[in-house]
Amino acid sequence: MAANFRARRPPSPPPQQIYTPPPTQPRFPHPKHEHLDADERRTQASKSYFAGRRTSPGGLNVASAEWKLLVLVVIVASIVRLFRISQPNGVVFDEVHFGKFASKYIKTQFFVDVHPPLAKLLITLAGFLFGYDGNFDFKEISKIYENVPYVAMRMVPAILGVATVPLAYLTMRGLECRATTALLAAVFVTFENGLVTQSRHILLDSPLLFFTSLTTFLWVCFCNEDKRHPFSEGWWTWLMLTGLSLGAVVSCKWVGLFTIATIGFSTINQLWSLLGDLRVSPRLWIRHFMARALCLIVVPILFYLFIFEIHFLILANSGEGDGFMSAEFQHTLGGHSMQDTYADIAIGSAVNIRHINTQGGYLHSHAHNYPGGSGQQQVTLYPHRDSNNDWRITIAKDSGHPETEWADEPLQYVTAGMKVRLRHIITDKNLHSHDFRPPVSDVDFQNEVSTYGMTGFVGDGNDDWFVEIEHGDKSDKESSKRLRTLRTAFRLKHALTGCYLFSHKVKLPDWGFEQQEVTCNKNAMKANSLWMVETATHPNLPLHAQKVNYRLPSFLAKFWELQKVMWITNAGLTDRHVYDSRPHQWPRLRRGINFWVKDHKQIYLLGNPFVWWSSTLAAIAYMSVRGLLVLRAKRGYRDFDNTKVVKYDSLCGFLFMGWFLHYTPFFLMARQLFLHHYFPALYFAILLFCSFFDLMTAALRPKVRLQIGAVLMIIAIWNFWYLSPLAYGNQWTSHKCRRAQWLRTWDFSW
Amino acid sequence: MSSPAGPSRIGGLGPRHRKPPTVEPRVPTEDYDEEHERLTTNFNHPRNRSAIEQYMEAPHAKQITVVVLTVLAFIVRFAKLNHPDQVVFDEVHFGKFAAYYLRREYYFDVHPPFAKLLLALAGWFVGFEGDFDFLNIGDSYSANNVPYWGMRALPAILGSLTVPVVYYIMQECGYSTIIAAFSAIIILFDNAHVTQSRLILLDAILIFFMSLTIYSYVKFRKYRYHEFTFDWWAWMLATGVFMACTWSSKVNGILTVVAVGIAVMVDLWDLLDWRKSDNERITKHFLARVVGFIVVPLIFYLFFFWIHFAILTHSGTGDGFMSPAFQETLIGNELLMNSHEIRYFDTITIKHVNTKNLLHSHPQRYPRDYPDKRVSSQGQQVTGYPHEDENNNWIVVPTKALPETGRGRIVRHNDIIQLLHVQTDSFLMTHDVASPGYTTHQEFTTLPKDQMHRYNETLFHLHLIDGYEGQVLTTKANHFKLQHAVTTVYMMLPGHELPDWAFNQQEVNGHRQPEPEGSEIWVGDAIVAGEHLDELDERLGNQKDRKPKSMNFFSKFIQLQDLMFAHNAGLTASHPYASSPSSWPFAKKGISFWTQNEGHKQIYMVGNLVGWWTAAGAVFLIFGIFPASIFAERRNIPVLTESVTHRLWNSCGFFVVVWVVHYAPFFLFSRQLFLHHYLPAHLASALIAGAVLNFICTETINYPISYRGLDTPPKPREYADLGVKGPVFVGVFTLLQFSLFIFMAPLTYGTPGLDGDEVNRHRLRKSWTLHFASKEMADL
C-alpha cells in the first residue's frame, strides 16, 4: 500500500507553494508551572479559566455539534424508558402506595405517609389532568387497572428519568471532562436496568434522582461561575436555582437530605478556601457566607414549606391519616368539626376525657370484663365518639348520694388537688385501680385499671383520684387553677397507691377489641399520663354559660406536627420485607426486588451488572489511590504539584463525596431498606467511573479515546439487553432466564 | 478580662479588641514582639512567679497535696462502708458472679471477667465461701453471714486511688499543683463516683484502670525523645497492660482502647512525616506499637479468659447459653450425663433448637384450598408441637446396609436417612408444593410405606453442625440440619402458627436459605425406644461417671465472645431508671440503687451538680476555644504563643478525644443505658476542666515538659503562674463542691433517713425521682 501511495504522489512539492515547516512547539505543550503557587495551579488546571476565552454561562463549553448529539441521546433514552410503558396493565410493587396516595389527593382525604409530598403531587397532577377520578383502590400488586390513566401517571417518573440522562452529560461537561466521557456517562445512565425499571412505574425514586442530578448540575455550574465572576447576575441565578432544586429533592423524599449534605460539605470547603485566602476581606467573606446561607438554607426551607402548604390545601378533608394526628389537627379537617362545648367543669359534669400524647382516643369502658387479673370491667382508650366514653365527675366520699346530691347544691368547680371519682354513666361503675398487674404490660410498676361497682354502691377508697393540673392555657387564666374543657392538661393520681392514670401505644388482644391499654403507672412518663376534657355538660349550668371549641393550629404548628409523625412512622418501619436488603449488599448487586409477577412474566428490579460493578470499583479505586497519594505526600513525594493530579483530585473528590454521603448514612438506619435506596449513590458512582475514564484516557488521541469509550458502551448496552426482559416484563424463555441468573442470590423465580 | 499580661486571648477574638484585619496578610507587629518578649522574660525564670505559685510548686507542697487528697478519698469512700447490710442494685449480679467463682460454677455474663475475678479474689480473701445467692435487692447480708464489706472494700480502694492518679495525670501534663488538685477534687467529692465505688460494682474498677491507662500513656509520650530506651518501653507496655485490664473489666472499657488507639494513630501520623523519620525508623516505631498496643493487651485479655475458664469447671447457670460441645466440658452438666449415641432403628424425638418444638405429625391432612386460592397436596400434616406426645416419635431408618451388631449401627455425620413416623407408619418427605403459610417454602408431609415409587423424596442428608466425617449423632449434644436429598431444601420451623385445622401448631416447611437464622437447626431430644426392647437400658446406663470432655481454649473463647456481643446488643428492654446519653453531662436523672421503708432510707446515684456542671461548662468552652484557635490560624492572626497552642492541642486535645470516645458512641447504642455509663467520660471532663481553668486564668504554662533527648534542640523554659485568681477560684469551688457533697450525703451513703420534706429539699432537679417524697405534692 505504501508503495502505491508514493507512486501516485507528485515527485516534489509544486514550486509555487512555499513549504512551511511544522511549528516547533509540540502540539500539547507541557505547561511550565513550577513558578506557580497552589491557587494559580488550580486555575491553570481549569480549562475554562483562560483569559480571553469566550465565557459561557456556568462554564459550560458545549460545542454546537454536541447539542445535536445530546438530542440523539435524549431520543435514545426516551425509547429505552418509554418502551411499552403501558405494560403491565396492573399494579406494580409500590404503586400500591403511591397510586393510592394519588387517589387520596384527588378525593382530598387526609393521609399520612413517610415521604414529603412533591413527587406524589406531580404524579397526582398527571392523573388529574388525564381525568382520574380517584376511585381505584390500588389494593394489591397485579390488580388490573380500571379507569385509571396509569400511563400518564407513569409518564411523570419516566420523563424525569429521561431528563436525568442529558443532565449527566452536562454535569460531566461542567466538570471539565471531555465530550466522550460525558457521552459515556449518558449511555451508562440510559442503559442502567435498575434506573430504567424504577422510572417506568409510579414510584418516587425517579423524581428524587432527577432532582438530585439537577442539583448536582446546577451546583457544578455555580462553582464554575464562582471561579470567574462572584456576585454576578449569573452567579446569583445558578446559586438560587441550586437552592430551589435542593428544596425539591428534599420534598420528594427525606433521602434528599443526603444531597443537601453533599452540597453543604462542598460549600463549607469553598468557604474554608476563601477563609484561608487573606486577600478576601472579612466583609467580602461574610457576603459570600450570607449569600450561600440565603440560597442554600433559607430558600430550600421555604420551598419545602410551600410544598406542604399545597399538601394541606389539597387534603382538606378527613381520611385514613386522622388517627396519627392530634385532636387539634384533626379539627382542621373537614368532617371532624365538633359542637361548641361548655368551658366550665364542676362536680356532676358529664365529660369525655381524651388522652393527649397518643392518638388512642377517649377514656372508655364497656360491659366486658378482663379475662385475667381482677376480672372486673375493662377500661380502654377508644378513638371514636361513643356513649361509652361518658363519665360523670363526682365527689369522693363514702356516704350519701354522690351521684345525685350535687344537683341540689351550688356549682362546685373541679380545682387542682381535689379528690374525685369518675362514674361510668352507662354501666354505673366507678373508675377503679388496685394492686393487680395489667393484662398486657405485666410489670411491677403498673397497676390494672378497671371499673367497679353497681347501681346504688357509693364506691370505695380505690375509686378516689386526685386531680393534678399540669398546665393550663395561656389565653385562659382560670384553666391553670381549675379544670376547663379543652384548655387544661391534667393528671389523675390514684389516692391510695400514688400511681397515675396512664396509657401508651399498646393494644389489648382480641378480648379487648384491640383498643388501647389503660393502666395506672407508678413511674409514669409524664407525657403519657396527661389527659384533657374534650366535652363537658352540666345540667345546672346556665344556658348562656361560656362555650369553647378547639383552637385551630397555625400552618407552622400543623407542619411541625406532621414532620414529627412522619419521623416516628419512618423510624417505625422496621418489619422485614421479603425483598428488603442491607446496605452492604448494594454495591455488589447481591439481590434485586421482585416488582411484579404474572403469567410467567416478571418485573424484577436489578441493575446493569457491568455499570454497577464498574462504578463500585471506581469508588474503591478512588479510596485507595487517594489514600496512597496522602501517604506519599507525607513521605515527601510531590504529587500534588502536578496540575493534572490537582484537577482530577478535586473533581473525583466531589463525586466521591456525593457517593459516600448518599450511601454510608444508610448503615445507621434500622428501618426496612431496599436496593433502590442506592440509586442516588449509584448515580455519583457512575459519574466517578466516567471521570476515571477521563483521567486514564487523558494522554490518548481523541480517536483512541472514542474507541475505548465505544467498547465500554457496547458492553453496557449488551448487558442491558441481556437482562432487559426483567425490566420490561417481556416474554422470556426459561432457558434464557436460567442462564441470566449470574449470581445465585439473584432470586427471580424460574 | 484584662489581666496584667495584656489583652486576654478570648476577648482578643471579639470585635471589641481587634479591628477587622486589612486585606494584606497580617505580619507580626511590633506590639506583638514586645508582648512576646515580656512574656518570655517574665516567665522564663521561676522566681518571677507569684508567691503562692512558688510555694505550691515546691516538692514538699506537692507531696502534702497528694497525701491529703488520697487520705480524704479513702475517708469519703470507706465511711460507713458496711451500710446498708443488704444487697444493693447490681450487687445482685456482680456479687452473685463472685459467688459463682468461689463455687466454681459456670455462669454467663456480658462483661469480661477481670473485674469480677478481682471481686471474687477479695471475697476469697475475707473468707466468703460463695454460699449466698444475692437473689434480690434488699436481701440481708448480716443475716446470712456474708463478709460483704470485704468485697466492697476492693472497689472502694481502687476508687480512692483514682483520685491521686487523676492528680498525677494533670501534674505530668505540666499543669500547676492547684490545677491538678482541682481536677482531682472534682472526682474526690463527687457523689456519683463515691456511690459507685462503695458497692460491689465494676465501674470503680473500670475507672481506676482507665485513669492508669491515661497516666501511663502521658508518661510514654513524655519519653518520646528517648525512643526504644527502657523507660519508653516500660511505659508503653504499662499502657498496654492497663488498657487490657480496663477492657477486661467491662465491655465499655473497649472505648479506652479506642481512645488510646486514636492517640497512637495521630502520633504515628506525625512520625510518618518524611522530614522526621526515614523508612527504617518509622517501621521500627510501627512494629513497637503493634507489640505494645495490640499484641500485649490481647495476650492479657486472653489470659483473663483463660483464668475464667480454668476456675469455672463445674456446671452452673450459664450452661444453657453455650453450645453442646462447650457444655460437655463442664463437670456435672446435664448434657454430659444424658447424651447418648443414636443407632439406626432407634425411636427418637426431634426438637427444634430455637423454639423447643418437637417434630410432630398426625393423621389429619392439609386442607385442599387455602384462603389465598392456592391448593395443597392434601398430604398428612407435619408440624411442630411443644408438648410430649406419642405422635412425636420417629424411627431413624438407614439407607445403607448395616452390620448385625456393633458400632456400625450408629448414625453418623453426612449419612442419608429416612424418618418413619411411628403412629401412622409413614415416612417424612417434602416435595415441590408450597407450604400453607409461605408461597416460597416447600410443604412437609409424610408418605405411606407402600408408595415406593416416591422413595427418593423421603431421603434426607444429615448434616451435623460443625461436624466432621464419621462423627456420631448423639441426643442433646449434636445439633443438626436435615437437607432434602432431591430438592436440597432444609427442614425448618420459621415460627408461623397454623390455623385451627392444624390445632394452632407450628408450621414446618423447607427452604434453601432458611430465615430467620438458625431456624433449620434441630437436635435429637431423647431416645424413646431401641430396636430391641431390653437393649436400651443397658446402653443408657453407666453414664454417671462420665469424664468431662476437653475443648480448645480458643474455640471456647470465640464462642463466649460471640455470645457476649449478641447479648449486649440484646439488652434493649426498658428500665424505669434508664436514661438517654444527652441527659448525662448535667446529671438530669439518677438511679435509685436501694430503698428501705423503715427509716425512709435510700441510695440515689447521681452526680455532684457543682462538679458536673463545672466540668460540662469546661467541655462547652473547649469546643468554643478549638474552633476559635483554628479560625485564628487560618486567618493568620497570632493570638496564642506557640507553647500554649502546643499544650492546647496535644494535652487538652487528648483529654477531649478521651471524653468524646467515652461518650459519643453511646448515642449509637440502642441498649439500656444508665447514668453510670457516663462516669469514665466524666473523669475525662474533669481533666478538661483543669486544662480549661489553666487556659482561662493565665497564658503561661510549664513548658517544655517532655524529657529532653540527647539530640533534641533546647527550647526556652517557661513557667506557669496562676497568680491569685487560680487558687481563689479553686478554693471557692472546693468549698461549694464539698458543701453540696455533704448535703447530698444521705442519698449517697443511704443514711440517715430523710422525711418527706427533706426528700423534697434534696430533689435539686425536678427530674430526679427520689422515693419517700412528701405526699403533699399532690395538693400543691
Short mmCIF file of C-alpha atoms in Angstrom, two decimals, chain A residues 335-637:
data_model
loop_
_atom_site.label_atom_id
_atom_site.label_comp_id
_atom_site.label_asym_id
_atom_site.label_seq_id
_atom_site.Cartn_x
_atom_site.Cartn_y
_atom_site.Cartn_z
CA GLY A 335 -65.83 16.11 58.64
CA HIS A 336 -64.32 16.40 62.08
CA SER A 337 -65.89 19.51 63.42
CA MET A 338 -67.32 19.45 66.89
CA GLN A 339 -70.11 21.42 68.50
CA ASP A 340 -69.03 24.09 70.94
CA THR A 341 -69.00 22.75 74.43
CA TYR A 342 -69.25 24.25 77.92
CA ALA A 343 -65.99 25.55 79.31
CA ASP A 344 -66.71 25.00 82.99
CA ILE A 345 -66.42 21.66 84.68
CA ALA A 346 -67.98 21.09 88.04
CA ILE A 347 -68.85 18.20 90.28
CA GLY A 348 -71.63 16.44 88.43
CA SER A 349 -70.42 17.28 84.90
CA ALA A 350 -70.71 14.57 82.28
CA VAL A 351 -67.42 14.60 80.42
CA ASN A 352 -65.43 12.93 77.63
CA ILE A 353 -61.79 12.58 78.58
CA ARG A 354 -59.11 12.38 75.94
CA HIS A 355 -55.52 11.12 76.17
CA ILE A 356 -53.21 13.87 74.99
CA ASN A 357 -50.00 12.18 73.92
CA THR A 358 -51.22 9.22 71.91
CA GLN A 359 -53.98 9.20 69.36
CA GLY A 360 -55.71 6.36 71.20
CA GLY A 361 -58.78 8.49 71.83
CA TYR A 362 -61.17 8.71 74.74
CA LEU A 363 -61.20 7.06 78.14
CA HIS A 364 -63.66 4.25 77.57
CA SER A 365 -65.28 1.37 79.37
CA HIS A 366 -67.72 -1.26 78.18
CA ALA A 367 -69.63 -4.14 79.61
CA HIS A 368 -66.91 -6.72 79.09
CA ASN A 369 -64.59 -7.94 81.79
CA TYR A 370 -60.86 -8.57 81.89
CA PRO A 371 -60.17 -12.27 81.32
CA GLY A 372 -57.38 -12.22 83.91
CA GLY A 373 -56.29 -10.03 86.82
CA SER A 374 -59.23 -8.85 88.87
CA GLY A 375 -61.76 -9.94 86.26
CA GLN A 376 -63.52 -6.59 86.56
CA GLN A 377 -64.85 -4.45 83.75
CA GLN A 378 -62.38 -3.27 81.11
CA VAL A 379 -61.13 0.29 80.77
CA THR A 380 -59.54 1.22 77.42
CA LEU A 381 -58.94 4.06 75.04
CA TYR A 382 -61.33 4.17 72.12
CA PRO A 383 -60.74 6.51 69.19
CA HIS A 384 -64.35 7.21 68.16
CA ARG A 385 -67.20 9.08 69.78
CA ASP A 386 -69.43 6.76 71.70
CA SER A 387 -71.75 6.98 74.66
CA ASN A 388 -69.45 4.55 76.49
CA ASN A 389 -66.96 7.42 76.66
CA ASP A 390 -69.21 9.39 79.02
CA TRP A 391 -68.10 9.77 82.62
CA ARG A 392 -69.58 11.75 85.45
CA ILE A 393 -67.28 13.54 87.87
CA THR A 394 -68.45 13.01 91.43
CA ILE A 395 -67.03 13.99 94.78
CA ALA A 396 -65.08 11.31 96.63
CA LYS A 397 -66.92 10.37 99.77
CA ASP A 398 -68.10 7.10 101.15
CA SER A 399 -71.63 8.00 102.21
CA GLY A 400 -74.63 9.89 100.95
CA HIS A 401 -75.59 10.04 97.30
CA PRO A 402 -72.62 11.48 95.45
CA GLU A 403 -74.23 10.51 92.15
CA THR A 404 -77.16 12.81 92.59
CA GLU A 405 -76.77 15.13 95.53
CA TRP A 406 -74.75 17.75 93.55
CA ALA A 407 -77.91 18.53 91.64
CA ASP A 408 -79.35 20.37 94.64
CA GLU A 409 -76.15 22.17 95.59
CA PRO A 410 -74.48 25.21 94.07
CA LEU A 411 -71.88 24.57 91.35
CA GLN A 412 -68.59 23.32 92.74
CA TYR A 413 -65.82 23.67 90.16
CA VAL A 414 -63.19 20.95 89.92
CA THR A 415 -59.95 22.51 91.14
CA ALA A 416 -56.36 21.33 91.44
CA GLY A 417 -55.81 18.81 94.21
CA MET A 418 -59.47 17.90 94.52
CA LYS A 419 -60.25 14.28 95.25
CA VAL A 420 -62.84 12.99 92.81
CA ARG A 421 -64.39 9.85 91.40
CA LEU A 422 -65.26 9.13 87.80
CA ARG A 423 -68.52 7.29 87.27
CA HIS A 424 -69.07 5.47 84.02
CA ILE A 425 -72.59 6.58 83.25
CA ILE A 426 -73.92 3.67 81.18
CA THR A 427 -72.73 0.80 83.37
CA ASP A 428 -72.89 2.75 86.64
CA LYS A 429 -69.44 1.78 87.84
CA ASN A 430 -66.54 3.84 89.21
CA LEU A 431 -63.07 4.13 87.66
CA HIS A 432 -61.04 1.91 89.92
CA SER A 433 -57.43 0.77 90.40
CA HIS A 434 -55.85 -1.81 92.66
CA ASP A 435 -52.83 -3.99 93.15
CA PHE A 436 -53.29 -6.30 90.16
CA ARG A 437 -50.89 -6.34 87.23
CA PRO A 438 -52.40 -5.15 83.96
CA PRO A 439 -53.11 -7.83 81.35
CA VAL A 440 -50.51 -6.78 78.76
CA SER A 441 -47.93 -4.56 80.50
CA ASP A 442 -47.33 -7.07 83.25
CA VAL A 443 -44.59 -5.24 85.17
CA ASP A 444 -44.15 -4.26 88.80
CA PHE A 445 -44.74 -0.56 88.44
CA GLN A 446 -48.06 -0.87 86.58
CA ASN A 447 -51.46 -1.44 88.19
CA GLU A 448 -54.59 -2.55 86.48
CA VAL A 449 -57.38 -0.01 85.92
CA SER A 450 -60.96 -1.23 85.80
CA THR A 451 -64.45 -0.01 86.54
CA TYR A 452 -66.09 -1.46 89.57
CA GLY A 453 -69.33 -1.04 91.48
CA MET A 454 -73.04 -1.25 90.85
CA THR A 455 -76.07 0.96 90.98
CA GLY A 456 -76.51 2.32 94.46
CA PHE A 457 -72.99 1.37 95.57
CA VAL A 458 -71.14 4.52 96.60
CA GLY A 459 -67.69 3.12 95.93
CA ASP A 460 -64.56 2.57 97.96
CA GLY A 461 -61.20 4.22 98.52
CA ASN A 462 -59.73 2.63 95.41
CA ASP A 463 -62.07 4.80 93.35
CA ASP A 464 -60.50 8.05 94.56
CA TRP A 465 -58.32 10.12 92.27
CA PHE A 466 -56.51 13.39 92.88
CA VAL A 467 -56.74 15.93 90.08
CA GLU A 468 -53.29 17.37 89.38
CA ILE A 469 -53.27 20.23 86.93
CA GLU A 470 -50.20 20.09 84.76
CA HIS A 471 -50.71 23.28 82.81
CA GLY A 472 -53.50 25.45 81.60
CA ASP A 473 -53.71 27.55 78.51
CA LYS A 474 -52.12 30.99 78.36
CA SER A 475 -55.27 32.56 76.96
CA ASP A 476 -57.41 31.29 79.81
CA LYS A 477 -56.02 32.12 83.23
CA GLU A 478 -58.67 30.13 85.05
CA SER A 479 -57.55 26.99 83.27
CA SER A 480 -54.38 26.57 85.32
CA LYS A 481 -56.33 26.75 88.59
CA ARG A 482 -59.34 24.60 87.82
CA LEU A 483 -60.36 22.19 85.10
CA ARG A 484 -61.56 23.85 81.93
CA THR A 485 -62.68 21.97 78.86
CA LEU A 486 -60.01 21.64 76.14
CA ARG A 487 -57.70 24.10 77.91
CA THR A 488 -56.41 22.21 80.93
CA ALA A 489 -53.94 19.33 80.76
CA PHE A 490 -54.22 17.31 83.94
CA ARG A 491 -53.10 14.10 85.53
CA LEU A 492 -55.14 11.77 87.70
CA LYS A 493 -53.27 10.37 90.67
CA HIS A 494 -54.68 7.35 92.40
CA ALA A 495 -55.19 8.36 96.00
CA LEU A 496 -54.22 5.12 97.72
CA THR A 497 -51.33 3.80 95.60
CA GLY A 498 -50.00 7.08 94.21
CA CYS A 499 -49.88 5.82 90.64
CA TYR A 500 -51.03 7.90 87.68
CA LEU A 501 -53.73 7.08 85.16
CA PHE A 502 -51.68 6.18 82.12
CA SER A 503 -51.95 4.92 78.59
CA HIS A 504 -49.43 4.04 75.90
CA LYS A 505 -49.37 2.62 72.41
CA VAL A 506 -50.06 -0.95 73.44
CA LYS A 507 -53.04 -2.73 72.05
CA LEU A 508 -55.20 -5.14 74.02
CA PRO A 509 -55.76 -8.56 72.43
CA ASP A 510 -59.00 -9.66 70.78
CA TRP A 511 -60.94 -9.75 74.04
CA GLY A 512 -60.30 -6.01 74.37
CA PHE A 513 -61.31 -5.37 70.73
CA GLU A 514 -57.72 -4.23 70.05
CA GLN A 515 -58.35 -0.99 71.86
CA GLN A 516 -55.50 0.75 73.62
CA GLU A 517 -54.45 -0.34 77.09
CA VAL A 518 -55.06 1.94 80.11
CA THR A 519 -53.10 1.35 83.29
CA CYS A 520 -52.11 3.08 86.49
CA ASN A 521 -48.37 3.68 86.41
CA LYS A 522 -46.25 4.35 89.49
CA ASN A 523 -43.37 5.51 87.35
CA ALA A 524 -45.31 7.28 84.68
CA MET A 525 -43.67 9.10 81.84
CA LYS A 526 -45.31 12.47 82.24
CA ALA A 527 -46.41 12.92 78.62
CA ASN A 528 -48.31 9.65 78.65
CA SER A 529 -50.22 10.44 81.83
CA LEU A 530 -51.71 13.73 80.60
CA TRP A 531 -55.41 13.98 79.88
CA MET A 532 -57.85 16.66 78.87
CA VAL A 533 -61.61 17.04 78.89
CA GLU A 534 -62.98 17.34 75.40
CA THR A 535 -66.68 17.89 76.06
CA ALA A 536 -68.48 18.73 79.26
CA THR A 537 -72.12 19.26 80.13
CA HIS A 538 -73.72 20.04 83.45
CA PRO A 539 -77.47 20.33 83.95
CA ASN A 540 -77.12 23.21 86.40
CA LEU A 541 -75.06 25.41 84.10
CA PRO A 542 -76.99 28.42 82.83
CA LEU A 543 -77.78 28.36 79.11
CA HIS A 544 -75.63 31.35 78.31
CA ALA A 545 -72.57 29.90 80.05
CA GLN A 546 -69.25 30.25 78.23
CA LYS A 547 -68.62 27.76 75.47
CA VAL A 548 -65.33 26.73 73.87
CA ASN A 549 -64.06 24.76 70.93
CA TYR A 550 -60.72 23.57 69.61
CA ARG A 551 -58.35 26.32 68.63
CA LEU A 552 -57.19 25.62 65.10
CA PRO A 553 -53.42 25.25 64.84
CA SER A 554 -51.43 27.55 62.56
CA PHE A 555 -49.79 26.28 59.40
CA LEU A 556 -46.39 26.02 61.09
CA ALA A 557 -47.84 24.09 64.02
CA LYS A 558 -49.54 21.67 61.65
CA PHE A 559 -46.39 21.40 59.56
CA TRP A 560 -44.24 20.65 62.56
CA GLU A 561 -46.65 18.11 63.95
CA LEU A 562 -46.79 16.29 60.62
CA GLN A 563 -42.99 16.24 60.41
CA LYS A 564 -42.81 14.57 63.81
CA VAL A 565 -45.43 12.00 62.87
CA MET A 566 -43.59 11.26 59.62
CA TRP A 567 -40.34 10.82 61.50
CA ILE A 568 -41.84 8.44 64.04
CA THR A 569 -43.63 6.43 61.37
CA ASN A 570 -40.46 6.25 59.32
CA ALA A 571 -38.38 5.06 62.26
CA GLY A 572 -41.07 2.50 62.99
CA LEU A 573 -40.81 0.81 59.58
CA THR A 574 -38.63 -1.96 60.88
CA ASP A 575 -40.60 -5.01 59.83
CA ARG A 576 -38.80 -7.32 57.48
CA HIS A 577 -39.89 -7.41 53.86
CA VAL A 578 -39.26 -10.47 51.72
CA TYR A 579 -37.16 -8.46 49.27
CA ASP A 580 -35.51 -5.96 51.59
CA SER A 581 -31.74 -5.82 51.75
CA ARG A 582 -28.98 -4.27 53.80
CA PRO A 583 -26.61 -1.53 52.54
CA HIS A 584 -23.53 -3.74 52.42
CA GLN A 585 -25.21 -5.85 49.73
CA TRP A 586 -25.94 -2.96 47.37
CA PRO A 587 -22.59 -2.12 45.77
CA ARG A 588 -22.12 -5.80 44.96
CA LEU A 589 -25.62 -6.05 43.49
CA ARG A 590 -26.33 -9.12 45.55
CA ARG A 591 -30.06 -9.14 45.14
CA GLY A 592 -32.88 -7.33 43.40
CA ILE A 593 -36.53 -6.73 44.19
CA ASN A 594 -39.45 -8.63 42.77
CA PHE A 595 -41.81 -5.94 41.46
CA TRP A 596 -44.48 -7.92 39.71
CA VAL A 597 -45.14 -11.49 38.56
CA LYS A 598 -47.99 -12.71 36.43
CA ASP A 599 -48.46 -15.43 33.84
CA HIS A 600 -44.78 -16.38 33.85
CA LYS A 601 -43.75 -12.82 33.19
CA GLN A 602 -41.82 -10.92 35.75
CA ILE A 603 -40.54 -7.47 36.52
CA TYR A 604 -37.53 -7.69 38.77
CA LEU A 605 -35.54 -4.64 39.78
CA LEU A 606 -31.93 -5.44 39.05
CA GLY A 607 -29.07 -3.19 37.98
CA ASN A 608 -26.88 -3.44 34.93
CA PRO A 609 -24.09 -5.58 36.39
CA PHE A 610 -21.36 -4.04 34.25
CA VAL A 611 -22.29 -0.46 35.07
CA TRP A 612 -22.94 -1.34 38.66
CA TRP A 613 -19.76 -3.23 39.40
CA SER A 614 -17.50 -0.88 37.46
CA SER A 615 -18.92 2.08 39.36
CA THR A 616 -18.26 0.29 42.65
CA LEU A 617 -14.74 -0.43 41.51
CA ALA A 618 -14.29 3.25 40.76
CA ALA A 619 -15.30 4.18 44.30
CA ILE A 620 -12.89 1.64 45.75
CA ALA A 621 -10.15 2.76 43.39
CA TYR A 622 -10.63 6.38 44.41
CA MET A 623 -10.29 5.49 48.07
CA SER A 624 -7.11 3.50 47.54
CA VAL A 625 -5.47 5.96 45.17
CA ARG A 626 -6.31 8.95 47.32
CA GLY A 627 -5.02 7.11 50.40
CA LEU A 628 -1.82 6.28 48.60
CA LEU A 629 -1.38 9.88 47.46
CA VAL A 630 -1.80 11.19 51.01
CA LEU A 631 0.73 8.70 52.28
CA ARG A 632 3.15 9.62 49.51
CA ALA A 633 2.74 13.31 50.26
CA LYS A 634 3.54 12.60 53.89
CA ARG A 635 6.68 10.80 52.80
CA GLY A 636 7.84 13.74 50.75
CA TYR A 637 6.63 12.96 47.24
#
